[in-house]
PDB file of C-alpha atoms in Angstrom:
ATOM      1  CA  MET A   1       8.609 -16.981  18.220  1.00 92.00           C
ATOM      2  CA  HIS A   2       5.433 -15.708  16.507  1.00 92.00           C
ATOM      3  CA  TRP A   3       4.415 -19.047  15.172  1.00 93.00           C
ATOM      4  CA  LYS A   4       5.175 -20.745  18.125  1.00 93.00           C
ATOM      5  CA  ALA A   5       3.238 -18.379  20.130  1.00 94.00           C
ATOM      6  CA  MET A   6       0.127 -18.624  17.817  1.00 94.00           C
ATOM      7  CA  GLU A   7       0.138 -22.319  18.088  1.00 94.00           C
ATOM      8  CA  ARG A   8       0.445 -22.145  22.121  1.00 95.00           C
ATOM      9  CA  ILE A   9      -2.366 -19.804  22.297  1.00 95.00           C
ATOM     10  CA  ILE A  10      -4.646 -22.478  20.283  1.00 95.00           C
ATOM     11  CA  GLU A  11      -3.073 -25.452  22.132  1.00 95.00           C
ATOM     12  CA  LEU A  12      -4.094 -23.651  25.571  1.00 96.00           C
ATOM     13  CA  ASP A  13      -7.620 -23.064  24.279  1.00 94.00           C
ATOM     14  CA  PHE A  14      -7.119 -19.310  24.697  1.00 93.00           C
ATOM     15  CA  ALA A  15      -7.871 -18.354  21.141  1.00 93.00           C
ATOM     16  CA  ASP A  16     -11.438 -17.286  21.869  1.00 91.00           C
ATOM     17  CA  GLU A  17      -9.720 -14.824  24.310  1.00 93.00           C
ATOM     18  CA  VAL A  18      -7.514 -13.094  22.112  1.00 94.00           C
ATOM     19  CA  TYR A  19      -7.670 -10.500  19.531  1.00 95.00           C
ATOM     20  CA  VAL A  20      -5.167 -10.738  16.718  1.00 95.00           C
ATOM     21  CA  ARG A  21      -4.106  -7.766  14.746  1.00 96.00           C
ATOM     22  CA  TYR A  22      -1.504  -7.537  12.006  1.00 96.00           C
ATOM     23  CA  ASN A  23       0.215  -4.721  10.027  1.00 95.00           C
ATOM     24  CA  THR A  24       1.936  -6.732   7.623  1.00 94.00           C
ATOM     25  CA  ASN A  25       3.386  -6.658   4.103  1.00 94.00           C
ATOM     26  CA  LEU A  26       1.892  -9.842   3.436  1.00 94.00           C
ATOM     27  CA  SER A  27       4.698 -11.372   1.970  1.00 91.00           C
ATOM     28  CA  ARG A  28       4.836 -14.611   4.196  1.00 89.00           C
ATOM     29  CA  THR A  29       1.483 -16.196   5.180  1.00 93.00           C
ATOM     30  CA  SER A  30       3.095 -19.750   6.512  1.00 91.00           C
ATOM     31  CA  PHE A  31       6.333 -21.051   8.189  1.00 90.00           C
ATOM     32  CA  ARG A  32       7.257 -24.831   8.283  1.00 89.00           C
ATOM     33  CA  LYS A  33       4.040 -26.527   9.145  1.00 89.00           C
ATOM     34  CA  SER A  34       2.233 -23.378  10.044  1.00 91.00           C
ATOM     35  CA  ASN A  35      -0.242 -21.254   7.871  1.00 94.00           C
ATOM     36  CA  LEU A  36      -1.554 -18.068   9.013  1.00 95.00           C
ATOM     37  CA  PHE A  37      -5.020 -18.098   7.937  1.00 95.00           C
ATOM     38  CA  ASP A  38      -5.185 -22.021   9.008  1.00 95.00           C
ATOM     39  CA  LEU A  39      -4.501 -20.568  12.805  1.00 95.00           C
ATOM     40  CA  LEU A  40      -6.718 -17.475  12.414  1.00 95.00           C
ATOM     41  CA  ARG A  41      -9.541 -19.642  11.833  1.00 93.00           C
ATOM     42  CA  TYR A  42      -9.389 -20.624  15.723  1.00 94.00           C
ATOM     43  CA  PHE A  43      -9.721 -17.130  16.892  1.00 94.00           C
ATOM     44  CA  ASN A  44     -13.221 -15.409  17.535  1.00 87.00           C
ATOM     45  CA  ASP A  45     -11.853 -12.053  16.112  1.00 91.00           C
ATOM     46  CA  TRP A  46      -8.702 -10.971  14.107  1.00 96.00           C
ATOM     47  CA  GLN A  47      -7.845  -8.133  11.450  1.00 97.00           C
ATOM     48  CA  VAL A  48      -4.828  -8.280   8.907  1.00 97.00           C
ATOM     49  CA  CYS A  49      -3.820  -4.689   7.484  1.00 97.00           C
ATOM     50  CA  ALA A  50      -1.905  -5.672   4.123  1.00 97.00           C
ATOM     51  CA  SER A  51       0.601  -2.887   3.536  1.00 96.00           C
ATOM     52  CA  ILE A  52       0.752  -1.812  -0.299  1.00 97.00           C
ATOM     53  CA  ASP A  53       2.029   0.916  -2.287  1.00 96.00           C
ATOM     54  CA  GLY A  54       0.476   0.193  -5.672  1.00 97.00           C
ATOM     55  CA  THR A  55      -0.064  -2.733  -7.901  1.00 97.00           C
ATOM     56  CA  GLY A  56       2.114  -4.489 -10.316  1.00 97.00           C
ATOM     57  CA  LYS A  57       5.394  -3.042 -11.420  1.00 96.00           C
ATOM     58  CA  ILE A  58       5.105   0.258  -9.369  1.00 97.00           C
ATOM     59  CA  GLY A  59       4.246  -1.489  -6.373  1.00 97.00           C
ATOM     60  CA  GLU A  60       7.190  -3.774  -6.729  1.00 96.00           C
ATOM     61  CA  TYR A  61       9.642  -0.693  -7.050  1.00 97.00           C
ATOM     62  CA  VAL A  62       8.158   1.124  -3.917  1.00 96.00           C
ATOM     63  CA  ARG A  63       8.346  -1.811  -1.757  1.00 93.00           C
ATOM     64  CA  ASP A  64      11.612  -3.519  -2.888  1.00 90.00           C
ATOM     65  CA  GLY A  65      11.232  -7.327  -2.639  1.00 91.00           C
ATOM     66  CA  LEU A  66       7.436  -7.397  -3.180  1.00 94.00           C
ATOM     67  CA  ASP A  67       5.995  -9.968  -5.559  1.00 96.00           C
ATOM     68  CA  TYR A  68       2.851  -8.539  -6.444  1.00 97.00           C
ATOM     69  CA  GLU A  69       1.153 -11.506  -7.833  1.00 97.00           C
ATOM     70  CA  GLN A  70       2.062 -13.483  -4.588  1.00 96.00           C
ATOM     71  CA  TRP A  71       0.790 -10.632  -2.215  1.00 97.00           C
ATOM     72  CA  LEU A  72      -2.463 -10.617  -4.180  1.00 97.00           C
ATOM     73  CA  ARG A  73      -2.784 -14.773  -3.878  1.00 96.00           C
ATOM     74  CA  ASN A  74      -1.993 -14.225   0.216  1.00 96.00           C
ATOM     75  CA  PHE A  75      -4.717 -11.616   0.262  1.00 97.00           C
ATOM     76  CA  LYS A  76      -7.177 -13.411  -1.514  1.00 97.00           C
ATOM     77  CA  GLU A  77      -6.437 -16.336   0.529  1.00 96.00           C
ATOM     78  CA  GLY A  78      -7.132 -14.271   3.523  1.00 96.00           C
ATOM     79  CA  LEU A  79     -10.447 -13.215   2.309  1.00 96.00           C
ATOM     80  CA  SER A  80     -11.604 -16.697   1.902  1.00 94.00           C
ATOM     81  CA  VAL A  81     -11.567 -17.414   5.783  1.00 93.00           C
ATOM     82  CA  SER A  82     -12.418 -13.988   6.831  1.00 94.00           C
ATOM     83  CA  THR A  83     -15.949 -13.894   8.298  1.00 91.00           C
ATOM     84  CA  ASN A  84     -16.543 -10.037   8.426  1.00 91.00           C
ATOM     85  CA  PRO A  85     -15.396  -7.235   5.812  1.00 89.00           C
ATOM     86  CA  ARG A  86     -12.948  -5.768   8.481  1.00 92.00           C
ATOM     87  CA  GLN A  87     -10.662  -8.553   8.838  1.00 96.00           C
ATOM     88  CA  MET A  88      -8.820  -8.325   5.771  1.00 97.00           C
ATOM     89  CA  ARG A  89      -8.291  -4.331   4.760  1.00 97.00           C
ATOM     90  CA  LEU A  90      -5.605  -2.746   2.289  1.00 98.00           C
ATOM     91  CA  ASP A  91      -3.126  -0.225   3.735  1.00 97.00           C
ATOM     92  CA  PHE A  92      -2.193   1.951   0.855  1.00 98.00           C
ATOM     93  CA  THR A  93       0.546   4.390   1.327  1.00 97.00           C
ATOM     94  CA  ILE A  94       0.375   7.620  -1.333  1.00 98.00           C
ATOM     95  CA  THR A  95       4.001   8.175  -2.630  1.00 98.00           C
ATOM     96  CA  LEU A  96       4.949   9.980  -5.791  1.00 98.00           C
ATOM     97  CA  LEU A  97       4.692   6.677  -7.757  1.00 98.00           C
ATOM     98  CA  GLY A  98       1.517   5.920  -5.934  1.00 98.00           C
ATOM     99  CA  LEU A  99      -0.144   8.936  -7.435  1.00 98.00           C
ATOM    100  CA  LEU A 100      -0.008   6.466 -10.620  1.00 98.00           C
ATOM    101  CA  GLU A 101      -1.671   3.987  -8.952  1.00 98.00           C
ATOM    102  CA  LEU A 102      -4.704   5.637  -7.483  1.00 98.00           C
ATOM    103  CA  LYS A 103      -7.432   4.436 -10.044  1.00 98.00           C
ATOM    104  CA  ASN A 104      -5.561   0.998  -9.830  1.00 98.00           C
ATOM    105  CA  MET A 105      -5.851   0.919  -6.177  1.00 98.00           C
ATOM    106  CA  PHE A 106      -9.465   2.181  -6.319  1.00 98.00           C
ATOM    107  CA  ASP A 107     -10.230  -0.655  -8.523  1.00 98.00           C
ATOM    108  CA  LEU A 108      -8.513  -3.331  -6.487  1.00 98.00           C
ATOM    109  CA  SER A 109     -10.346  -2.117  -3.370  1.00 98.00           C
ATOM    110  CA  GLN A 110     -13.864  -2.513  -5.291  1.00 98.00           C
ATOM    111  CA  GLU A 111     -12.758  -6.014  -6.968  1.00 97.00           C
ATOM    112  CA  LEU A 112     -11.861  -7.386  -3.567  1.00 97.00           C
ATOM    113  CA  ASN A 113     -14.713  -5.678  -1.938  1.00 97.00           C
ATOM    114  CA  THR A 114     -12.558  -4.562   1.092  1.00 97.00           C
ATOM    115  CA  GLU A 115     -11.654  -1.073   2.744  1.00 98.00           C
ATOM    116  CA  ILE A 116      -8.908   0.785   1.534  1.00 98.00           C
ATOM    117  CA  LEU A 117      -7.111   2.351   4.267  1.00 97.00           C
ATOM    118  CA  THR A 118      -5.025   5.170   3.199  1.00 98.00           C
ATOM    119  CA  LYS A 119      -2.177   7.523   4.201  1.00 97.00           C
ATOM    120  CA  VAL A 120       0.582   9.726   2.666  1.00 97.00           C
ATOM    121  CA  MET A 121       4.202   9.051   2.858  1.00 96.00           C
ATOM    122  CA  PHE A 122       5.780  11.142   5.687  1.00 92.00           C
ATOM    123  CA  THR A 123       7.912  13.827   4.570  1.00 91.00           C
ATOM    124  CA  PHE A 124      10.530  15.346   6.785  1.00 91.00           C
ATOM    125  CA  SER A 125      12.551  17.493   4.419  1.00 92.00           C
ATOM    126  CA  ASN A 126      12.405  18.667   0.764  1.00 92.00           C
ATOM    127  CA  ASP A 127      15.037  16.187  -0.304  1.00 93.00           C
ATOM    128  CA  GLU A 128      12.411  13.225   0.129  1.00 96.00           C
ATOM    129  CA  ILE A 129      11.860  13.252  -3.921  1.00 96.00           C
ATOM    130  CA  LEU A 130       9.420  10.259  -3.534  1.00 97.00           C
ATOM    131  CA  SER A 131       6.766  12.368  -1.632  1.00 97.00           C
ATOM    132  CA  PRO A 132       3.699  13.121  -3.509  1.00 98.00           C
ATOM    133  CA  LEU A 133       3.915  16.600  -2.079  1.00 97.00           C
ATOM    134  CA  SER A 134       7.316  17.014  -4.108  1.00 97.00           C
ATOM    135  CA  LEU A 135       5.318  17.621  -7.374  1.00 97.00           C
ATOM    136  CA  PRO A 136       4.396  21.145  -8.301  1.00 97.00           C
ATOM    137  CA  LYS A 137       1.001  22.246  -6.489  1.00 97.00           C
ATOM    138  CA  PRO A 138      -0.928  22.512 -10.042  1.00 97.00           C
ATOM    139  CA  LEU A 139       0.117  19.087 -11.577  1.00 98.00           C
ATOM    140  CA  LEU A 140      -0.582  17.416  -7.846  1.00 98.00           C
ATOM    141  CA  ASP A 141      -4.066  18.920  -7.906  1.00 98.00           C
ATOM    142  CA  ASP A 142      -4.584  17.904 -11.602  1.00 98.00           C
ATOM    143  CA  ILE A 143      -3.990  14.315 -11.062  1.00 98.00           C
ATOM    144  CA  ILE A 144      -5.896  14.143  -7.642  1.00 98.00           C
ATOM    145  CA  ASP A 145      -8.870  15.781  -9.536  1.00 98.00           C
ATOM    146  CA  ASP A 146      -8.676  13.311 -12.322  1.00 98.00           C
ATOM    147  CA  ALA A 147      -8.493  10.506  -9.874  1.00 98.00           C
ATOM    148  CA  LEU A 148     -11.487  11.842  -7.933  1.00 98.00           C
ATOM    149  CA  GLU A 149     -13.548  12.256 -11.040  1.00 98.00           C
ATOM    150  CA  TYR A 150     -13.077   8.546 -11.830  1.00 98.00           C
ATOM    151  CA  MET A 151     -14.014   7.552  -8.127  1.00 98.00           C
ATOM    152  CA  LYS A 152     -16.874   9.501  -6.732  1.00 97.00           C
ATOM    153  CA  PRO A 153     -19.430   8.385  -9.319  1.00 97.00           C
ATOM    154  CA  LYS A 154     -18.488   4.830  -8.211  1.00 97.00           C
ATOM    155  CA  ALA A 155     -17.295   4.761  -4.619  1.00 97.00           C
ATOM    156  CA  THR A 156     -18.792   2.922  -1.675  1.00 97.00           C
ATOM    157  CA  ARG A 157     -17.780   3.465   1.793  1.00 97.00           C
ATOM    158  CA  LYS A 158     -15.125   0.967   1.607  1.00 97.00           C
ATOM    159  CA  GLN A 159     -13.233   3.509  -0.696  1.00 98.00           C
ATOM    160  CA  ARG A 160     -14.066   6.653   1.534  1.00 97.00           C
ATOM    161  CA  PRO A 161     -10.770   6.722   3.460  1.00 97.00           C
ATOM    162  CA  LEU A 162      -9.234   6.917  -0.188  1.00 98.00           C
ATOM    163  CA  ILE A 163     -11.234   9.826  -1.393  1.00 98.00           C
ATOM    164  CA  ASP A 164     -10.895  11.483   2.149  1.00 98.00           C
ATOM    165  CA  VAL A 165      -7.041  11.491   1.961  1.00 98.00           C
ATOM    166  CA  LEU A 166      -7.097  12.673  -1.268  1.00 98.00           C
ATOM    167  CA  THR A 167      -9.416  15.716  -0.952  1.00 98.00           C
ATOM    168  CA  ASN A 168      -7.365  16.762   2.074  1.00 98.00           C
ATOM    169  CA  LEU A 169      -3.959  16.185   0.378  1.00 97.00           C
ATOM    170  CA  LYS A 170      -5.174  19.028  -2.059  1.00 96.00           C
ATOM    171  CA  LYS A 171      -5.117  21.310   0.921  1.00 96.00           C
ATOM    172  CA  ARG A 172      -1.571  20.608   1.843  1.00 96.00           C
ATOM    173  CA  GLU A 173       1.489  22.782   0.646  1.00 95.00           C
ATOM    174  CA  THR A 174       3.849  21.230  -1.401  1.00 96.00           C
ATOM    175  CA  PHE A 175       7.684  21.965  -1.846  1.00 96.00           C
ATOM    176  CA  THR A 176      10.183  22.348  -3.918  1.00 95.00           C
ATOM    177  CA  PRO A 177      12.413  19.172  -4.005  1.00 95.00           C
ATOM    178  CA  THR A 178      16.159  19.400  -4.189  1.00 94.00           C
ATOM    179  CA  ARG A 179      18.381  17.908  -6.952  1.00 96.00           C
ATOM    180  CA  SER A 180      20.179  15.876  -4.167  1.00 96.00           C
ATOM    181  CA  GLY A 181      17.070  14.125  -3.455  1.00 95.00           C
ATOM    182  CA  LYS A 182      16.821  13.079  -7.057  1.00 97.00           C
ATOM    183  CA  LEU A 183      20.551  12.079  -7.135  1.00 97.00           C
ATOM    184  CA  ARG A 184      20.125   9.776  -4.347  1.00 96.00           C
ATOM    185  CA  GLN A 185      17.116   8.073  -5.799  1.00 96.00           C
ATOM    186  CA  MET A 186      19.167   7.698  -8.953  1.00 97.00           C
ATOM    187  CA  TYR A 187      22.033   5.910  -6.634  1.00 97.00           C
ATOM    188  CA  ILE A 188      19.438   3.660  -5.126  1.00 96.00           C
ATOM    189  CA  ASP A 189      18.065   2.849  -8.450  1.00 96.00           C
ATOM    190  CA  LYS A 190      21.511   1.915 -10.076  1.00 96.00           C
ATOM    191  CA  ILE A 191      21.912  -0.314  -7.075  1.00 96.00           C
ATOM    192  CA  ARG A 192      18.649  -1.990  -7.398  1.00 95.00           C
ATOM    193  CA  LYS A 193      19.159  -2.032 -11.076  1.00 94.00           C
ATOM    194  CA  GLN A 194      15.757  -0.156 -11.402  1.00 95.00           C
ATOM    195  CA  ASP A 195      14.970   2.927 -13.522  1.00 96.00           C
ATOM    196  CA  ILE A 196      12.191   5.161 -11.952  1.00 97.00           C
ATOM    197  CA  THR A 197      12.084   7.118 -15.541  1.00 97.00           C
ATOM    198  CA  GLN A 198      10.418   3.755 -17.020  1.00 97.00           C
ATOM    199  CA  LEU A 199       7.447   4.046 -14.405  1.00 98.00           C
ATOM    200  CA  LEU A 200       6.913   7.940 -14.618  1.00 97.00           C
ATOM    201  CA  GLU A 201       6.542   7.727 -18.577  1.00 96.00           C
ATOM    202  CA  LYS A 202       2.956   6.353 -17.569  1.00 96.00           C
ATOM    203  CA  ASP A 203       2.252  10.251 -17.252  1.00 97.00           C
ATOM    204  CA  LYS A 204       4.192  12.531 -19.235  1.00 97.00           C
ATOM    205  CA  ARG A 205       3.711  15.581 -17.164  1.00 97.00           C
ATOM    206  CA  MET A 206       5.584  13.698 -14.293  1.00 98.00           C
ATOM    207  CA  LEU A 207       8.386  12.745 -16.489  1.00 98.00           C
ATOM    208  CA  ASP A 208       8.870  15.988 -17.875  1.00 98.00           C
ATOM    209  CA  TRP A 209       8.706  17.292 -14.194  1.00 98.00           C
ATOM    210  CA  TRP A 210      11.356  14.883 -13.106  1.00 98.00           C
ATOM    211  CA  ASN A 211      13.687  15.658 -16.025  1.00 97.00           C
ATOM    212  CA  SER A 212      13.571  19.225 -15.104  1.00 97.00           C
ATOM    213  CA  ILE A 213      14.981  18.610 -11.672  1.00 96.00           C
TER     214      ILE A 213
END
C-alpha cells in the first residue's frame, strides 16, 4: 500500500504539495519496480531518519536481522539523491552494547557528514539488562568520559546531539540489574544462536561486570 500510495501521489502531480518523512530501519528501499529514492526525487522535501544501534556485528546483534553492510549501502544511496543535509539522518539508540559503539557511531556520522540523532533505550524495570543504565555508575561514567574526550575536539554541530545525550546520561541514576534479566538475555541468545559475551569482550570491564551478575 505504501508503494502504491507514493506512486499515486506522483501520478496525480501532488508531490510538490506533500512532505514525506520516514523513521525506518532502512532494510528495504525497493519493492518490485519501485525504488524509494527514485520516488523521493519527485518531492520538494523529505526526510529519512535511519534507525541504527551500532555498526557491524554489534548493530546486527542488537537489531536482529540487520545486514549492516546493506544498511550502509542503502543510506549512501539516500545521500546520493539528497539535496540538503537534513534529509538523511542517523537515528542512534544507545543500548548497553551501544556503549561499545560510541566512537564508531561518531566516526560514521563524520564520514557520512550527516547528523546523528541520539536517544537512550527506554528502561522500565531493573531486569532490562541491555539498558546502558544497568552498568554500575562509575563504569558508565568512565565509558562516557572516554567517548567524550575522543569526540569533543573533532565534533561539529552534526554530532552535537550525541554529545548532549551522553552528557545528560551521566546525570541519570543507574540501577542494579536482576539475574533474571541476564538469564532471559542468555535464553534469547540461545534461540538466536548468539553470544553477548563475545561482544562484551571488547571491554574487559563490561565483561567482568556481566560475569559477576
